[in-house]
XYZ file of C-alpha atoms in Angstrom:
672
model
C -187.804 21.281 67.931
C -187.098 17.727 66.719
C -183.838 18.588 64.837
C -182.570 20.421 67.946
C -183.275 17.356 70.102
C -181.438 15.117 67.656
C -178.404 17.466 67.722
C -178.379 17.554 71.527
C -178.628 13.774 71.800
C -175.724 13.349 69.358
C -173.563 15.684 71.442
C -174.304 13.862 74.701
C -171.946 10.861 74.118
C -169.151 13.234 73.106
C -169.526 15.161 76.345
C -169.030 11.925 78.324
C -166.089 10.619 76.258
C -162.594 10.511 77.742
C -159.205 10.246 76.018
C -156.980 7.391 77.206
C -153.382 7.675 76.004
C -151.280 4.513 75.679
C -147.518 4.375 76.148
C -146.887 4.280 72.397
C -148.749 7.588 72.074
C -151.931 6.071 70.621
C -155.134 7.667 71.930
C -158.449 5.875 72.470
C -161.686 7.765 73.009
C -164.139 5.814 75.156
C -167.351 6.512 76.990
C -166.816 7.218 80.675
C -166.795 5.697 83.158
C -165.144 2.474 81.965
C -163.463 -0.247 84.011
C -159.842 -1.024 83.342
C -160.729 -4.603 82.372
C -163.374 -3.488 79.837
C -160.949 -0.982 78.338
C -158.204 -3.607 77.929
C -160.682 -6.112 76.450
C -161.633 -3.458 73.913
C -157.986 -3.146 72.903
C -157.322 -6.872 72.490
C -158.829 -10.084 73.834
C -155.394 -11.721 73.979
C -154.031 -8.743 75.900
C -156.936 -8.934 78.356
C -156.019 -12.564 79.101
C -152.473 -11.530 80.036
C -153.355 -8.299 81.869
C -153.084 -8.208 85.668
C -153.285 -4.467 86.426
C -153.115 -0.970 84.990
C -150.709 1.854 85.536
C -152.726 5.087 85.438
C -150.618 8.247 85.206
C -147.745 6.188 86.613
C -149.734 4.739 89.540
C -150.578 1.029 89.736
C -154.318 0.342 89.877
C -156.588 -2.710 89.902
C -158.100 -3.812 86.595
C -161.481 -3.223 88.221
C -160.667 0.479 88.777
C -162.983 2.882 86.931
C -161.450 5.334 84.452
C -163.407 8.584 84.524
C -161.112 11.237 83.032
C -158.293 11.728 80.507
C -155.249 9.743 81.670
C -152.148 7.940 80.433
C -152.696 4.175 80.698
C -150.179 1.328 80.664
C -151.376 -2.278 80.680
C -149.359 -4.442 83.095
C -149.110 -8.009 81.819
C -148.560 -11.189 83.779
C -144.979 -11.952 82.763
C -143.572 -8.404 83.188
C -141.639 -7.652 86.365
C -144.441 -5.506 87.757
C -146.933 -8.159 86.699
C -144.964 -10.873 88.485
C -144.837 -8.730 91.634
C -148.641 -8.459 91.588
C -148.966 -12.183 90.895
C -146.692 -12.975 93.852
C -148.578 -10.621 96.131
C -151.768 -12.474 95.232
C -150.007 -15.769 95.929
C -149.100 -14.466 99.395
C -152.762 -13.613 100.081
C -153.950 -16.982 98.804
C -151.373 -18.686 101.025
C -152.546 -16.702 104.058
C -156.173 -17.623 103.329
C -155.177 -21.285 103.022
C -153.251 -21.175 106.322
C -156.176 -19.661 108.225
C -158.618 -22.166 106.736
C -156.393 -25.088 107.786
C -155.131 -23.607 111.055
C -157.782 -21.115 112.276
C -155.826 -20.173 115.394
C -153.051 -18.632 113.268
C -152.608 -14.871 113.046
C -151.352 -13.343 109.795
C -149.039 -10.370 110.041
C -147.098 -9.030 107.036
C -146.659 -10.650 103.611
C -144.569 -8.757 101.054
C -143.142 -9.629 97.682
C -139.403 -10.397 97.572
C -137.041 -11.221 94.729
C -138.473 -14.181 92.779
C -141.186 -14.823 95.337
C -143.064 -13.849 98.467
C -143.414 -14.648 102.146
C -145.877 -14.235 104.976
C -145.087 -14.053 108.679
C -147.486 -16.081 110.829
C -148.036 -16.126 114.586
C -148.723 -19.723 115.604
C -147.583 -21.777 118.581
C -147.118 -25.051 116.713
C -144.310 -25.115 114.159
C -145.166 -25.617 110.507
C -143.885 -28.964 109.218
C -143.030 -30.032 105.682
C -146.329 -31.955 105.666
C -148.107 -28.724 106.617
C -146.544 -26.933 103.656
C -147.844 -29.646 101.309
C -151.354 -29.242 102.773
C -151.184 -25.449 102.444
C -150.094 -25.746 98.812
C -152.998 -28.048 98.023
C -155.477 -25.705 99.713
C -154.006 -22.822 97.675
C -154.812 -24.785 94.508
C -158.346 -25.318 95.802
C -158.742 -21.559 96.363
C -157.543 -20.907 92.812
C -160.177 -23.371 91.541
C -162.888 -21.574 93.527
C -162.378 -18.482 91.357
C -162.994 -16.167 94.324
C -163.580 -12.567 93.280
C -161.009 -10.137 94.718
C -162.580 -6.830 95.708
C -161.060 -3.704 97.237
C -162.953 -2.047 100.102
C -162.251 1.176 101.965
C -162.912 1.055 105.716
C -162.732 3.594 108.467
C -160.029 3.220 111.074
C -162.559 2.262 113.766
C -164.199 -0.359 111.544
C -160.858 -1.985 110.831
C -159.714 -2.013 114.466
C -163.061 -3.435 115.618
C -163.012 -6.189 112.969
C -159.508 -7.437 113.678
C -159.837 -7.116 117.466
C -162.903 -9.369 117.401
C -160.902 -11.940 115.389
C -158.000 -11.835 117.857
C -155.648 -10.398 115.194
C -153.677 -8.074 117.485
C -150.772 -7.767 115.007
C -153.199 -6.313 112.453
C -154.548 -3.925 115.087
C -150.990 -2.748 115.771
C -150.443 -2.138 112.048
C -153.671 -0.113 111.801
C -152.751 1.960 114.851
C -149.521 2.894 113.079
C -151.419 4.328 110.090
C -151.809 8.140 110.333
C -155.250 9.236 111.623
C -157.628 10.206 108.855
C -155.980 7.963 106.293
C -158.395 5.506 104.707
C -157.839 1.808 105.410
C -157.598 -0.284 102.244
C -158.825 -3.884 102.559
C -158.924 -6.631 99.945
C -161.560 -9.336 100.225
C -161.413 -12.698 98.428
C -164.302 -15.000 99.218
C -164.852 -14.896 102.984
C -161.215 -13.960 103.727
C -159.737 -10.449 103.792
C -156.582 -8.573 104.728
C -155.179 -5.078 104.928
C -153.453 -4.169 101.678
C -152.722 -1.207 99.395
C -152.960 -3.430 96.304
C -153.285 -3.754 93.415
C -154.505 -7.332 93.038
C -155.898 -9.595 90.327
C -159.675 -9.575 89.696
C -160.020 -13.176 90.971
C -158.004 -16.012 92.472
C -158.352 -18.151 89.339
C -156.117 -15.737 87.427
C -153.219 -16.571 89.761
C -152.804 -19.962 88.140
C -150.945 -22.803 89.830
C -147.312 -22.062 88.958
C -146.323 -21.595 92.583
C -144.391 -23.512 95.211
C -143.827 -23.054 98.946
C -140.116 -23.408 99.602
C -139.172 -23.072 103.260
C -140.047 -21.944 106.787
C -137.748 -19.775 108.912
C -138.020 -17.787 112.108
C -138.459 -14.013 112.015
C -138.945 -11.429 114.741
C -142.057 -9.263 114.535
C -141.040 -6.058 112.724
C -137.461 -7.376 112.581
C -136.669 -6.444 116.195
C -135.017 -9.067 118.378
C -137.006 -8.037 121.464
C -140.315 -8.832 119.766
C -142.176 -12.115 119.377
C -140.730 -14.800 117.129
C -142.955 -15.557 114.146
C -142.850 -18.222 111.434
C -141.973 -16.970 107.972
C -143.224 -19.147 105.112
C -141.515 -18.462 101.779
C -142.844 -19.266 98.336
C -142.231 -18.529 94.694
C -144.771 -17.853 91.930
C -144.443 -17.429 88.184
C -146.525 -16.660 85.134
C -146.375 -20.260 83.876
C -145.355 -23.757 84.925
C -142.499 -23.551 82.430
C -141.173 -20.412 84.147
C -141.504 -22.106 87.538
C -139.437 -25.095 86.426
C -136.868 -22.794 84.819
C -136.577 -20.964 88.155
C -135.724 -24.200 89.971
C -133.237 -25.090 87.245
C -131.527 -21.729 87.808
C -131.466 -22.364 91.548
C -129.730 -25.692 90.980
C -127.218 -23.996 88.723
C -126.690 -21.232 91.286
C -125.988 -23.874 93.932
C -123.469 -25.504 91.635
C -121.798 -22.142 91.039
C -122.007 -20.906 94.644
C -118.714 -19.131 95.329
C -118.703 -20.273 98.958
C -118.831 -23.929 97.962
C -116.330 -23.498 95.130
C -114.048 -21.430 97.349
C -113.907 -24.318 99.802
C -113.569 -27.085 97.191
C -110.894 -25.262 95.193
C -108.974 -24.170 98.287
C -109.353 -20.441 97.576
C -110.553 -19.023 100.905
C -112.592 -19.683 104.001
C -114.626 -17.757 106.573
C -115.123 -18.481 110.254
C -117.076 -17.108 113.200
C -114.056 -15.671 114.995
C -113.664 -13.110 112.194
C -117.228 -12.349 111.071
C -117.241 -10.811 107.625
C -113.479 -11.065 107.071
C -111.899 -13.472 104.613
C -109.050 -15.914 105.190
C -107.395 -16.010 101.781
C -105.530 -19.226 101.023
C -102.502 -19.250 98.680
C -104.586 -20.169 95.625
C -107.249 -17.561 96.307
C -104.702 -14.862 97.027
C -102.974 -15.714 93.746
C -106.212 -14.826 91.928
C -106.476 -11.648 94.024
C -102.924 -10.577 93.191
C -103.335 -11.285 89.478
C -106.450 -9.074 89.372
C -104.862 -6.322 91.441
C -101.694 -6.285 89.337
C -103.748 -6.232 86.144
C -105.847 -3.283 87.304
C -102.776 -1.487 88.644
C -101.209 -1.632 85.180
C -104.421 -0.361 83.578
C -104.850 2.648 85.874
C -101.157 3.548 85.719
C -101.397 3.742 81.930
C -104.570 5.828 82.338
C -102.675 8.492 84.286
C -103.509 7.585 87.875
C -101.106 7.913 90.792
C -101.360 5.382 93.595
C -101.410 6.365 97.265
C -101.754 4.671 100.651
C -103.719 6.238 103.506
C -104.324 5.372 107.202
C -107.029 2.949 108.210
C -107.620 4.588 111.596
C -108.498 8.309 111.599
C -109.974 10.820 114.006
C -113.759 11.007 113.669
C -113.483 14.731 112.938
C -112.658 13.856 109.314
C -115.873 11.879 109.056
C -117.854 14.605 110.824
C -116.545 17.251 108.446
C -117.224 15.117 105.360
C -120.756 14.233 106.497
C -120.100 10.489 106.696
C -120.327 10.421 110.501
C -123.941 11.567 110.460
C -124.890 9.296 107.582
C -122.829 6.115 108.123
C -121.935 6.149 111.819
C -124.046 3.049 112.519
C -121.941 1.118 109.992
C -118.543 2.296 111.233
C -116.176 0.734 113.746
C -115.390 3.410 116.360
C -112.256 2.980 118.510
C -111.452 5.033 121.650
C -107.986 6.617 121.409
C -106.622 5.235 124.668
C -104.689 2.283 126.051
C -107.021 -0.330 127.588
C -106.603 -0.972 131.324
C -104.770 -4.159 132.260
C -106.201 -3.994 135.768
C -109.096 -6.487 135.928
C -110.588 -4.523 138.848
C -111.008 -1.405 136.687
C -113.087 -0.747 133.577
C -111.359 -1.737 130.358
C -111.937 1.746 128.899
C -112.463 5.091 130.622
C -115.189 6.306 128.309
C -113.478 9.722 128.162
C -111.122 9.253 125.225
C -111.741 10.885 121.882
C -112.974 8.581 119.161
C -111.097 7.262 116.183
C -112.791 5.286 113.403
C -111.709 2.583 110.974
C -112.277 4.056 107.542
C -115.334 2.742 105.682
C -114.134 4.493 102.508
C -111.074 6.388 101.302
C -112.396 9.742 100.095
C -111.707 12.025 103.125
C -108.137 10.688 103.332
C -107.556 11.376 99.637
C -108.746 14.942 100.156
C -106.075 15.350 102.862
C -103.384 14.396 100.328
C -104.843 16.795 97.762
C -104.695 19.623 100.312
C -100.965 19.250 100.867
C -99.330 22.133 99.014
C -100.917 24.560 96.569
C -102.666 23.143 93.534
C -103.090 25.029 90.272
C -105.717 24.580 87.601
C -102.839 23.249 85.489
C -102.395 20.352 87.967
C -105.896 19.064 87.221
C -107.128 16.473 86.656
C -105.369 14.661 89.501
C -106.349 10.977 89.465
C -105.594 9.435 92.862
C -106.021 5.665 93.302
C -105.748 3.312 96.273
C -106.339 -0.367 96.848
C -107.594 0.635 100.271
C -108.599 -1.763 103.028
C -111.892 -0.524 104.522
C -114.194 -1.742 107.290
C -117.970 -1.515 107.571
C -119.924 -2.737 110.559
C -122.519 -4.841 108.760
C -125.052 -6.887 110.747
C -124.040 -10.530 111.099
C -127.258 -11.643 109.427
C -126.535 -9.489 106.359
C -123.114 -11.038 105.701
C -122.892 -13.350 102.693
C -119.619 -14.993 101.704
C -117.495 -12.635 99.603
C -120.538 -10.722 98.398
C -121.105 -8.844 101.649
C -118.228 -8.549 104.096
C -117.020 -6.324 106.911
C -113.428 -5.987 105.742
C -112.992 -5.169 102.069
C -110.371 -3.796 99.700
C -111.765 -1.270 97.250
C -110.203 -0.445 93.902
C -110.941 3.114 94.841
C -109.899 6.294 93.060
C -110.819 9.951 93.206
C -110.428 12.298 90.285
C -109.991 15.938 91.285
C -110.863 18.038 88.261
C -112.357 21.278 86.983
C -115.977 21.470 85.884
C -114.931 21.766 82.256
C -113.118 18.406 82.614
C -116.124 16.387 83.831
C -117.069 15.313 80.312
C -113.625 14.086 79.259
C -112.988 12.333 82.590
C -116.367 10.589 82.467
C -115.716 9.379 78.923
C -112.212 8.136 79.824
C -113.478 6.280 82.887
C -116.370 4.641 81.037
C -113.997 3.486 78.287
C -111.575 2.060 80.881
C -114.386 0.262 82.720
C -115.767 -1.237 79.509
C -112.327 -2.518 78.529
C -111.681 -4.095 81.939
C -115.071 -5.837 82.000
C -114.561 -7.128 78.463
C -111.165 -8.561 79.432
C -112.796 -10.401 82.327
C -115.632 -11.879 80.283
C -118.455 -9.435 81.046
C -119.930 -7.872 77.922
C -123.488 -7.083 79.055
C -123.308 -3.907 81.162
C -126.268 -1.629 81.974
C -125.790 1.972 83.142
C -128.038 3.711 85.681
C -127.998 7.416 86.521
C -128.945 7.643 90.210
C -130.394 10.994 91.280
C -130.829 12.863 94.568
C -132.014 10.746 97.539
C -134.532 11.967 100.098
C -131.812 12.257 102.749
C -128.994 14.349 101.324
C -126.611 17.170 102.026
C -126.262 20.333 99.980
C -128.662 22.841 98.461
C -131.174 22.096 95.731
C -129.211 24.410 93.438
C -126.052 22.371 94.047
C -127.923 19.146 93.270
C -129.412 20.664 90.117
C -125.930 21.581 88.978
C -124.448 18.171 89.845
C -127.223 16.149 88.194
C -127.086 18.289 85.075
C -123.284 17.964 84.841
C -123.220 14.169 85.296
C -126.241 13.612 83.063
C -124.715 15.720 80.274
C -121.386 13.891 80.638
C -123.099 10.494 80.414
C -125.113 11.547 77.368
C -121.870 12.724 75.802
C -120.479 9.183 75.977
C -123.305 7.962 73.736
C -124.240 5.188 76.164
C -127.813 4.152 76.834
C -128.887 4.520 80.452
C -131.836 4.367 82.828
C -132.719 6.960 85.481
C -132.771 5.564 89.039
C -134.764 8.200 90.920
C -133.636 8.822 94.506
C -130.761 6.313 94.452
C -127.828 8.763 94.505
C -125.244 9.136 97.288
C -125.930 11.659 100.037
C -123.319 14.009 98.549
C -124.099 13.719 94.841
C -125.559 11.829 91.861
C -123.818 8.724 90.573
C -123.534 6.317 87.701
C -124.028 2.647 88.526
C -122.672 -0.039 86.241
C -124.633 -3.294 86.439
C -123.021 -6.262 84.721
C -124.854 -9.461 83.849
C -123.220 -12.812 84.601
C -123.435 -16.193 82.879
C -126.696 -16.951 84.730
C -128.303 -13.683 83.666
C -128.071 -12.145 87.154
C -127.294 -8.451 87.483
C -124.508 -7.207 89.786
C -123.816 -3.568 90.587
C -120.033 -3.254 90.879
C -118.594 -0.195 89.151
C -119.569 3.378 89.983
C -118.776 6.991 89.155
C -120.060 9.584 91.612
C -119.957 13.326 91.053
C -119.304 15.329 94.205
C -119.262 19.112 94.602
C -119.937 18.829 98.337
C -117.073 17.014 100.105
C -114.258 19.132 98.582
C -116.150 22.179 99.845
C -116.790 20.710 103.308
C -113.137 19.678 103.689
C -111.882 22.957 102.164
C -109.987 21.476 99.230
C -109.031 24.220 96.772
C -106.956 24.977 93.712
C -105.886 28.281 92.202
C -107.823 28.941 89.017
C -106.768 30.726 85.864
C -108.326 33.859 87.349
C -105.953 33.720 90.338
C -108.803 32.968 92.777
C -109.323 29.831 94.853
C -111.890 27.302 93.651
C -113.124 23.970 94.990
C -112.380 21.077 92.643
C -114.993 18.638 91.430
C -114.412 15.212 92.987
C -115.280 12.107 90.973
C -115.447 9.005 93.191
C -114.964 5.939 90.987
C -114.441 2.195 91.178
C -114.459 -0.630 88.637
C -114.382 -3.809 90.730
C -116.113 -2.104 93.667
C -114.316 -4.344 96.116
C -111.951 -7.152 95.229
C -113.794 -9.532 97.551
C -117.170 -8.997 95.899
C -115.748 -8.953 92.386
C -113.913 -12.241 92.936
C -117.120 -13.758 94.319
C -119.027 -12.695 91.201
C -116.200 -13.903 88.944
C -116.071 -17.338 90.619
C -119.803 -17.835 90.035
C -119.651 -16.389 86.517
C -116.969 -18.832 85.353
C -118.003 -21.618 87.777
C -114.479 -21.634 89.243
C -112.953 -22.201 85.810
C -110.746 -19.127 85.686
C -109.178 -17.938 82.437
C -105.594 -19.161 82.172
C -104.014 -15.852 83.201
C -106.014 -15.854 86.459
C -105.917 -19.573 87.305
C -104.108 -20.130 90.625
C -102.476 -23.269 89.192
C -102.079 -22.979 85.438
C -100.330 -26.286 84.698
C -99.986 -29.623 86.478
C -97.244 -32.016 85.379
C -98.526 -35.529 86.021
C -96.103 -38.458 85.820
C -97.660 -41.453 84.041
C -95.116 -43.807 85.527
C -92.679 -43.821 88.398
C -89.030 -43.885 87.348
C -85.943 -41.729 87.918
C -85.978 -40.678 84.260
C -89.610 -39.542 84.326
C -89.132 -37.731 87.654
C -86.038 -35.920 86.370
C -87.747 -34.913 83.126
C -90.813 -33.690 85.079
C -88.579 -31.361 87.082
C -86.936 -30.117 83.881
C -90.341 -29.348 82.319
C -91.469 -27.592 85.493
C -88.346 -25.406 85.522
C -88.820 -24.481 81.854
C -92.428 -23.415 82.430
C -91.649 -21.506 85.630
C -88.917 -19.633 83.776
C -91.793 -18.157 81.711
C -93.641 -17.157 84.922
C -96.214 -19.932 84.659
C -97.709 -21.273 87.883
C -96.910 -24.993 87.890
C -97.427 -27.954 90.213
C -95.937 -31.430 89.836
C -97.667 -34.726 90.669
C -95.177 -37.604 90.985
C -97.390 -39.779 93.204
C -97.493 -43.500 92.530
C -101.139 -43.388 91.352
C -102.827 -44.315 88.078
C -102.665 -41.502 85.546
C -106.450 -41.566 85.020
C -106.962 -40.939 88.727
C -104.511 -38.026 88.658
C -106.137 -36.428 85.610
C -109.627 -36.676 87.156
C -108.406 -35.203 90.434
C -106.783 -32.192 88.767
C -109.829 -31.751 86.537
C -111.945 -31.495 89.694
C -109.641 -28.635 90.693
C -110.326 -27.044 87.288
C -106.628 -26.842 86.359
C -106.468 -25.464 82.779
C -103.687 -27.796 81.543
C -102.404 -31.196 82.595
C -99.116 -32.338 81.001
C -98.785 -36.113 81.145
C -95.203 -37.406 81.075
C -94.177 -41.020 80.609
C -91.225 -42.881 79.163
C -92.364 -42.058 75.613
C -92.378 -38.312 76.377
C -88.950 -38.557 78.025
C -87.458 -40.186 74.971
C -89.115 -37.757 72.550
C -88.480 -34.600 74.668
C -92.203 -33.864 74.418
C -95.315 -33.660 76.580
C -98.825 -35.044 76.247
C -101.023 -31.954 76.704
C -104.606 -32.171 77.901
C -106.880 -29.131 78.207
C -109.476 -28.891 80.955
C -112.839 -30.043 79.599
C -111.345 -32.031 76.734
C -110.962 -35.798 76.491
C -108.245 -35.472 73.851
C -104.481 -35.349 74.441
C -101.925 -33.862 72.042
C -98.236 -34.724 72.000
C -96.202 -31.520 71.564
C -92.418 -30.918 71.684
C -91.273 -29.358 74.961
C -89.947 -26.108 73.481
C -93.142 -25.590 71.521
C -95.470 -26.186 74.479
C -93.486 -23.784 76.670
C -93.875 -21.010 74.088
C -97.563 -21.822 73.531
C -98.539 -21.805 77.215
C -96.465 -18.708 77.979
C -98.281 -16.879 75.178
C -101.742 -18.061 76.265
C -101.077 -17.190 79.933
C -100.353 -13.522 79.239
C -102.869 -11.149 80.883
C -105.155 -9.573 78.260
C -103.589 -6.118 78.594
C -100.150 -7.552 77.718
C -101.126 -9.468 74.605
C -100.202 -8.211 71.204
C -103.057 -7.400 68.886
């Protein structure tokens, strides 16, 4: 009997063991149950110090969560993006605890994580001052020092309502009442303070550290609705280390220096004003940049086999109803009754009976109308149809942001009508074109995302399966690396998103390629196939800049207003070093010689010191200043000074004209 007992006791630990699989495929067998923190500590003490949470079978969990069965485990560390989000969520809770300790009459409402930080909305009659923020920050540090344990609790709905009602937290009660009946209420407690939260959170407040800063207070309506109470929104930022925090503020200073709105004003490129919300007033210099980009891209797409079209801005809403845009985007469209307004002040301005027209928010239904004119054969495909189309979208005033988010925009839009067997070649050709354009404009770091079916979509599951498979296979065929963006596709089909990284390391989604089986079918676009039957073409929606407004905004910030020579609104300034008839006459001769080579030239003959003139034109980021004095007149030369350089070079006139003309060529026109 003793040997049998020994055998049974040796089998007992094996029966309770579980297999935990790490992301690299390694498997650890451990006795169950085991807490996440103990498991991570068993892997590595240094890893345990950096860990903030676990991802168990793809779901974020607290480190204190018990692991009781075979699962896939990922350790989330402090300085990862998911780790920072958890850190910032903890910072929001610590801030709310600090606020209620200092100002007990305050109600806390909602406190999410946002890009690079967090906020909490507070209900309080007295306004928070800058002194208050300093006090809150100090109390947050005190709470970190207390090392309060953070514990998740599950309450019943009645318990939660009763608790917050007794504390006068009616906003919390409203949140709880919006949770479906029967769903457990998750609460996180730290010390004597607690709040509703799904989590996850750190094991204790001490692990938050002190690399945080409260940044500002703004007003915000409860639940974002203007009819609700006005709350106070306190913003903050939190990072994994003090070094990261300081680097964040350095980046903010650099972003302010590069802000396209400030540079647009200082360089005389454009302006915006309230009387035309979301529409840009382009000044001559700014429109020069616009035209140079548009002409460049026009040459590129023409060589790539595109034809350019122009379509109406105002169309009957039936087009948008048929395409599906009316149901999806109606709230962001400008609708216009098709009638003449009354000029009689005693009568209503509009009858309310006219049919509706709409300013186009995109070009695709109009391009389908052109495709439908006449019979198309399979031999006519692919048909690549491009338009620099002016579109309008009815964005909320509060969402508008300089050139980055506008109401009136010009898209470098194109639609490729092709057969299914042409998807691969057209995708490859477009990706190659996009890469080349971005390289020419100084963007070499481009990430590709494959965005799949969203929750709200049109078309059958079989159609989406077919579309996602076709676009995914085409992208794989290009050999490019990509990331899947689940649920981020357009309502009519999957899409590729091209995210470029600027000089500050920020990511901007500009280019796109969207595969669409649906709209050609809904708008009855057909071609005659090789079999003699009618077929619906595949429609590839594509853009490289996205919109010229947004792209120019990104470009301004990327190059800090220092455009490459071929894009600079003023390429050369001729600055007279002295005032005399000979110098003035020679300045005009130099200007004429440069303009004959299509250079954009200005002349400065003011009676000012040459140092003052050079500094002034440097502030305008002019690529070249040519200084002319009596010496240059006599030698038929110029003194050339590049932007950013303190050195001047004397060059013969004929030579400098050839040099600048060569350097100013757009990249697609330069010889290899």
